PDB file of C-alpha atoms in Angstrom:
ATOM      1  CA  MET A 986     -21.520  -2.359  -9.752  1.00 91.00           C
ATOM      2  CA  ARG A 987     -18.881  -3.009  -7.150  1.00 87.00           C
ATOM      3  CA  PHE A 988     -14.796  -3.070  -6.675  1.00 88.00           C
ATOM      4  CA  HIS A 989     -13.335  -5.900  -8.058  1.00 92.00           C
ATOM      5  CA  HIS A 990      -9.719  -5.084  -6.100  1.00 96.00           C
ATOM      6  CA  VAL A 991      -7.833  -2.154  -5.586  1.00 97.00           C
ATOM      7  CA  GLN A 992      -4.151  -2.179  -7.096  1.00 97.00           C
ATOM      8  CA  LEU A 993      -1.471  -0.286  -4.860  1.00 98.00           C
ATOM      9  CA  ALA A 994       1.997   0.118  -5.990  1.00 98.00           C
ATOM     10  CA  ILE A 995       4.582  -1.041  -4.439  1.00 98.00           C
ATOM     11  CA  PRO A 996       8.795  -0.887  -5.375  1.00 98.00           C
ATOM     12  CA  VAL A 997      10.941  -3.828  -7.446  1.00 98.00           C
ATOM     13  CA  GLY A 998      11.542  -6.524  -4.315  1.00 97.00           C
ATOM     14  CA  GLY A 999       8.702  -4.958  -1.986  1.00 98.00           C
ATOM     15  CA  GLU A1000       6.235  -8.496  -2.445  1.00 98.00           C
ATOM     16  CA  ASP A1001       7.526 -10.095   1.193  1.00 98.00           C
ATOM     17  CA  GLU A1002       7.309  -7.134   3.004  1.00 98.00           C
ATOM     18  CA  ALA A1003       3.688  -6.582   1.533  1.00 98.00           C
ATOM     19  CA  GLN A1004       2.531  -9.960   2.333  1.00 98.00           C
ATOM     20  CA  THR A1005       3.883  -9.215   5.934  1.00 98.00           C
ATOM     21  CA  PHE A1006       1.723  -6.128   6.263  1.00 98.00           C
ATOM     22  CA  TRP A1007      -1.364  -6.924   4.378  1.00 98.00           C
ATOM     23  CA  VAL A1008      -1.421 -10.621   5.809  1.00 98.00           C
ATOM     24  CA  GLU A1009       0.270 -11.055   9.319  1.00 97.00           C
ATOM     25  CA  LEU A1010      -0.595  -7.561  10.462  1.00 97.00           C
ATOM     26  CA  LEU A1011      -3.740  -6.776   9.044  1.00 97.00           C
ATOM     27  CA  GLY A1012      -5.265 -10.556   8.400  1.00 96.00           C
ATOM     28  CA  PHE A1013      -6.151 -10.551   4.565  1.00 98.00           C
ATOM     29  CA  ASP A1014      -5.514 -13.508   2.944  1.00 98.00           C
ATOM     30  CA  GLU A1015      -2.903 -13.626  -0.122  1.00 98.00           C
ATOM     31  CA  ILE A1016      -4.184 -15.243  -3.312  1.00 97.00           C
ATOM     32  CA  VAL A1017      -2.628 -17.137  -6.217  1.00 96.00           C
ATOM     33  CA  LYS A1018      -2.135 -14.442  -9.280  1.00 95.00           C
ATOM     34  CA  PRO A1019      -2.988 -15.905 -12.514  1.00 94.00           C
ATOM     35  CA  LEU A1020      -0.182 -18.069 -13.873  1.00 93.00           C
ATOM     36  CA  ALA A1021       0.069 -15.151 -16.719  1.00 94.00           C
ATOM     37  CA  LEU A1022       0.575 -11.970 -14.512  1.00 94.00           C
ATOM     38  CA  ALA A1023       3.307 -13.937 -12.224  1.00 92.00           C
ATOM     39  CA  ASP A1024       6.112 -12.862 -14.007  1.00 93.00           C
ATOM     40  CA  ARG A1025       5.205  -8.943 -13.728  1.00 94.00           C
ATOM     41  CA  GLY A1026       5.916  -9.377  -9.627  1.00 95.00           C
ATOM     42  CA  GLY A1027       3.793  -8.108  -6.987  1.00 97.00           C
ATOM     43  CA  ARG A1028       1.049  -9.790  -4.702  1.00 97.00           C
ATOM     44  CA  TRP A1029      -2.395 -10.263  -4.385  1.00 98.00           C
ATOM     45  CA  PHE A1030      -4.412 -10.367  -0.978  1.00 98.00           C
ATOM     46  CA  ARG A1031      -8.235 -10.901   0.099  1.00 98.00           C
ATOM     47  CA  ASN A1032      -9.921 -10.492   3.235  1.00 96.00           C
ATOM     48  CA  GLY A1033     -13.614 -11.161   2.553  1.00 94.00           C
ATOM     49  CA  GLU A1034     -15.017  -9.303  -0.490  1.00 93.00           C
ATOM     50  CA  VAL A1035     -12.000  -6.547  -0.536  1.00 95.00           C
ATOM     51  CA  GLU A1036      -9.059  -7.589  -2.787  1.00 97.00           C
ATOM     52  CA  ILE A1037      -5.529  -5.724  -2.449  1.00 98.00           C
ATOM     53  CA  HIS A1038      -3.550  -6.027  -5.254  1.00 98.00           C
ATOM     54  CA  CYS A1039       0.157  -4.996  -5.050  1.00 98.00           C
ATOM     55  CA  GLY A1040       1.642  -4.152  -8.372  1.00 97.00           C
ATOM     56  CA  VAL A1041       5.289  -4.014  -8.775  1.00 97.00           C
ATOM     57  CA  GLU A1042       6.086  -0.075  -9.994  1.00 97.00           C
ATOM     58  CA  ASP A1043       9.492   1.053 -11.386  1.00 97.00           C
ATOM     59  CA  PRO A1044       9.952   4.112 -10.873  1.00 98.00           C
ATOM     60  CA  PHE A1045       8.286   4.065  -7.616  1.00 98.00           C
ATOM     61  CA  SER A1046       6.406   6.544  -6.163  1.00 97.00           C
ATOM     62  CA  PRO A1047       3.924   6.245  -3.327  1.00 98.00           C
ATOM     63  CA  ALA A1048       0.087   7.230  -3.342  1.00 97.00           C
ATOM     64  CA  LYS A1049       0.067  10.133  -0.809  1.00 97.00           C
ATOM     65  CA  LYS A1050      -3.415  11.709  -1.574  1.00 97.00           C
ATOM     66  CA  ALA A1051      -5.730   8.653  -3.292  1.00 97.00           C
ATOM     67  CA  HIS A1052      -6.051   5.383  -1.158  1.00 97.00           C
ATOM     68  CA  PRO A1053      -8.503   3.097  -0.232  1.00 97.00           C
ATOM     69  CA  ALA A1054     -10.916   3.024   2.329  1.00 97.00           C
ATOM     70  CA  PHE A1055     -11.662   0.180   4.617  1.00 97.00           C
ATOM     71  CA  GLU A1056     -14.786   0.079   6.768  1.00 96.00           C
ATOM     72  CA  VAL A1057     -13.699  -2.213   9.731  1.00 96.00           C
ATOM     73  CA  GLU A1058     -16.148  -3.372  12.790  1.00 94.00           C
ATOM     74  CA  ASP A1059     -13.304  -2.004  15.162  1.00 96.00           C
ATOM     75  CA  LEU A1060     -11.439   0.930  14.541  1.00 97.00           C
ATOM     76  CA  VAL A1061      -9.754   0.834  17.903  1.00 97.00           C
ATOM     77  CA  VAL A1062      -8.378  -2.454  17.331  1.00 97.00           C
ATOM     78  CA  SER A1063      -7.449  -1.298  14.091  1.00 97.00           C
ATOM     79  CA  ALA A1064      -5.850   1.276  15.066  1.00 98.00           C
ATOM     80  CA  ALA A1065      -4.029  -0.298  18.053  1.00 98.00           C
ATOM     81  CA  LEU A1066      -2.661  -3.257  15.534  1.00 97.00           C
ATOM     82  CA  LEU A1067      -1.330  -0.822  13.781  1.00 98.00           C
ATOM     83  CA  GLN A1068       0.320   1.532  16.165  1.00 98.00           C
ATOM     84  CA  GLY A1069       1.469  -1.869  18.047  1.00 98.00           C
ATOM     85  CA  ALA A1070       3.313  -2.480  14.918  1.00 98.00           C
ATOM     86  CA  GLY A1071       5.105   0.694  14.813  1.00 98.00           C
ATOM     87  CA  TYR A1072       3.104   2.283  12.026  1.00 98.00           C
ATOM     88  CA  LEU A1073       1.397   6.151  12.907  1.00 98.00           C
ATOM     89  CA  THR A1074      -2.348   6.411  12.582  1.00 98.00           C
ATOM     90  CA  LYS A1075      -3.693  10.114  12.299  1.00 98.00           C
ATOM     91  CA  PRO A1076      -7.566  10.579  13.337  1.00 97.00           C
ATOM     92  CA  ASP A1077     -10.098  12.330  11.265  1.00 95.00           C
ATOM     93  CA  ASN A1078     -13.249  13.636  12.350  1.00 92.00           C
ATOM     94  CA  LEU A1079     -14.591  15.701   9.067  1.00 95.00           C
ATOM     95  CA  LEU A1080     -16.606  12.456   7.922  1.00 95.00           C
ATOM     96  CA  VAL A1081     -20.406  12.893   9.245  1.00 96.00           C
ATOM     97  CA  GLY A1082     -21.425   9.645  10.557  1.00 96.00           C
ATOM     98  CA  TYR A1083     -18.052   8.282  10.583  1.00 97.00           C
ATOM     99  CA  ARG A1084     -15.018   7.831  12.774  1.00 97.00           C
ATOM    100  CA  ARG A1085     -11.900   7.488  10.866  1.00 98.00           C
ATOM    101  CA  PHE A1086      -7.888   7.341  10.557  1.00 98.00           C
ATOM    102  CA  TYR A1087      -5.570   7.558   7.952  1.00 98.00           C
ATOM    103  CA  ALA A1088      -2.190   5.664   8.245  1.00 98.00           C
ATOM    104  CA  ASN A1089       0.754   4.360   5.557  1.00 98.00           C
ATOM    105  CA  ASP A1090       1.213   1.075   4.722  1.00 98.00           C
ATOM    106  CA  PRO A1091       5.089   0.182   4.498  1.00 98.00           C
ATOM    107  CA  PHE A1092       5.629   1.866   0.933  1.00 98.00           C
ATOM    108  CA  GLY A1093       4.066   5.291   1.842  1.00 98.00           C
ATOM    109  CA  ASN A1094       0.615   4.450   0.133  1.00 98.00           C
ATOM    110  CA  ARG A1095      -2.434   6.402   1.697  1.00 98.00           C
ATOM    111  CA  LEU A1096      -4.883   4.190   3.454  1.00 98.00           C
ATOM    112  CA  GLU A1097      -8.174   5.292   5.367  1.00 98.00           C
ATOM    113  CA  PHE A1098     -10.154   3.092   8.039  1.00 98.00           C
ATOM    114  CA  LEU A1099     -13.184   3.863   9.302  1.00 97.00           C
ATOM    115  CA  ALA A1100     -16.113   2.794  11.102  1.00 97.00           C
ATOM    116  CA  ARG A1101     -19.949   4.043  11.468  1.00 95.00           C
ATOM    117  CA  GLY A1102     -20.750   6.156  14.465  1.00 88.00           C
TER     118      GLY A1102
END
């Protein structure tokens, strides 16, 4: 078994900001939503085998604890990308065998980035 995707909630009208964050900042590709789901709003993104589906939720409430965790090759580069775009990163060393940090997407959803070592 493996994950097919993780869905994150975004507010009404947040699609362009989601696209900027996932595609322009983090290097994901936007993928076309199936026609049957297109009228619901939101956007879908993929990087390798990782898919993020940003779905519109009204009323919107960001996920402050629940989160996807992205294993990256270079944690320093990932943190620098986010910090350079004005996002705060919070280092954490509590998971043995990994270095990691937390950040929020533009809507306040919690994200984890980690690397072995």
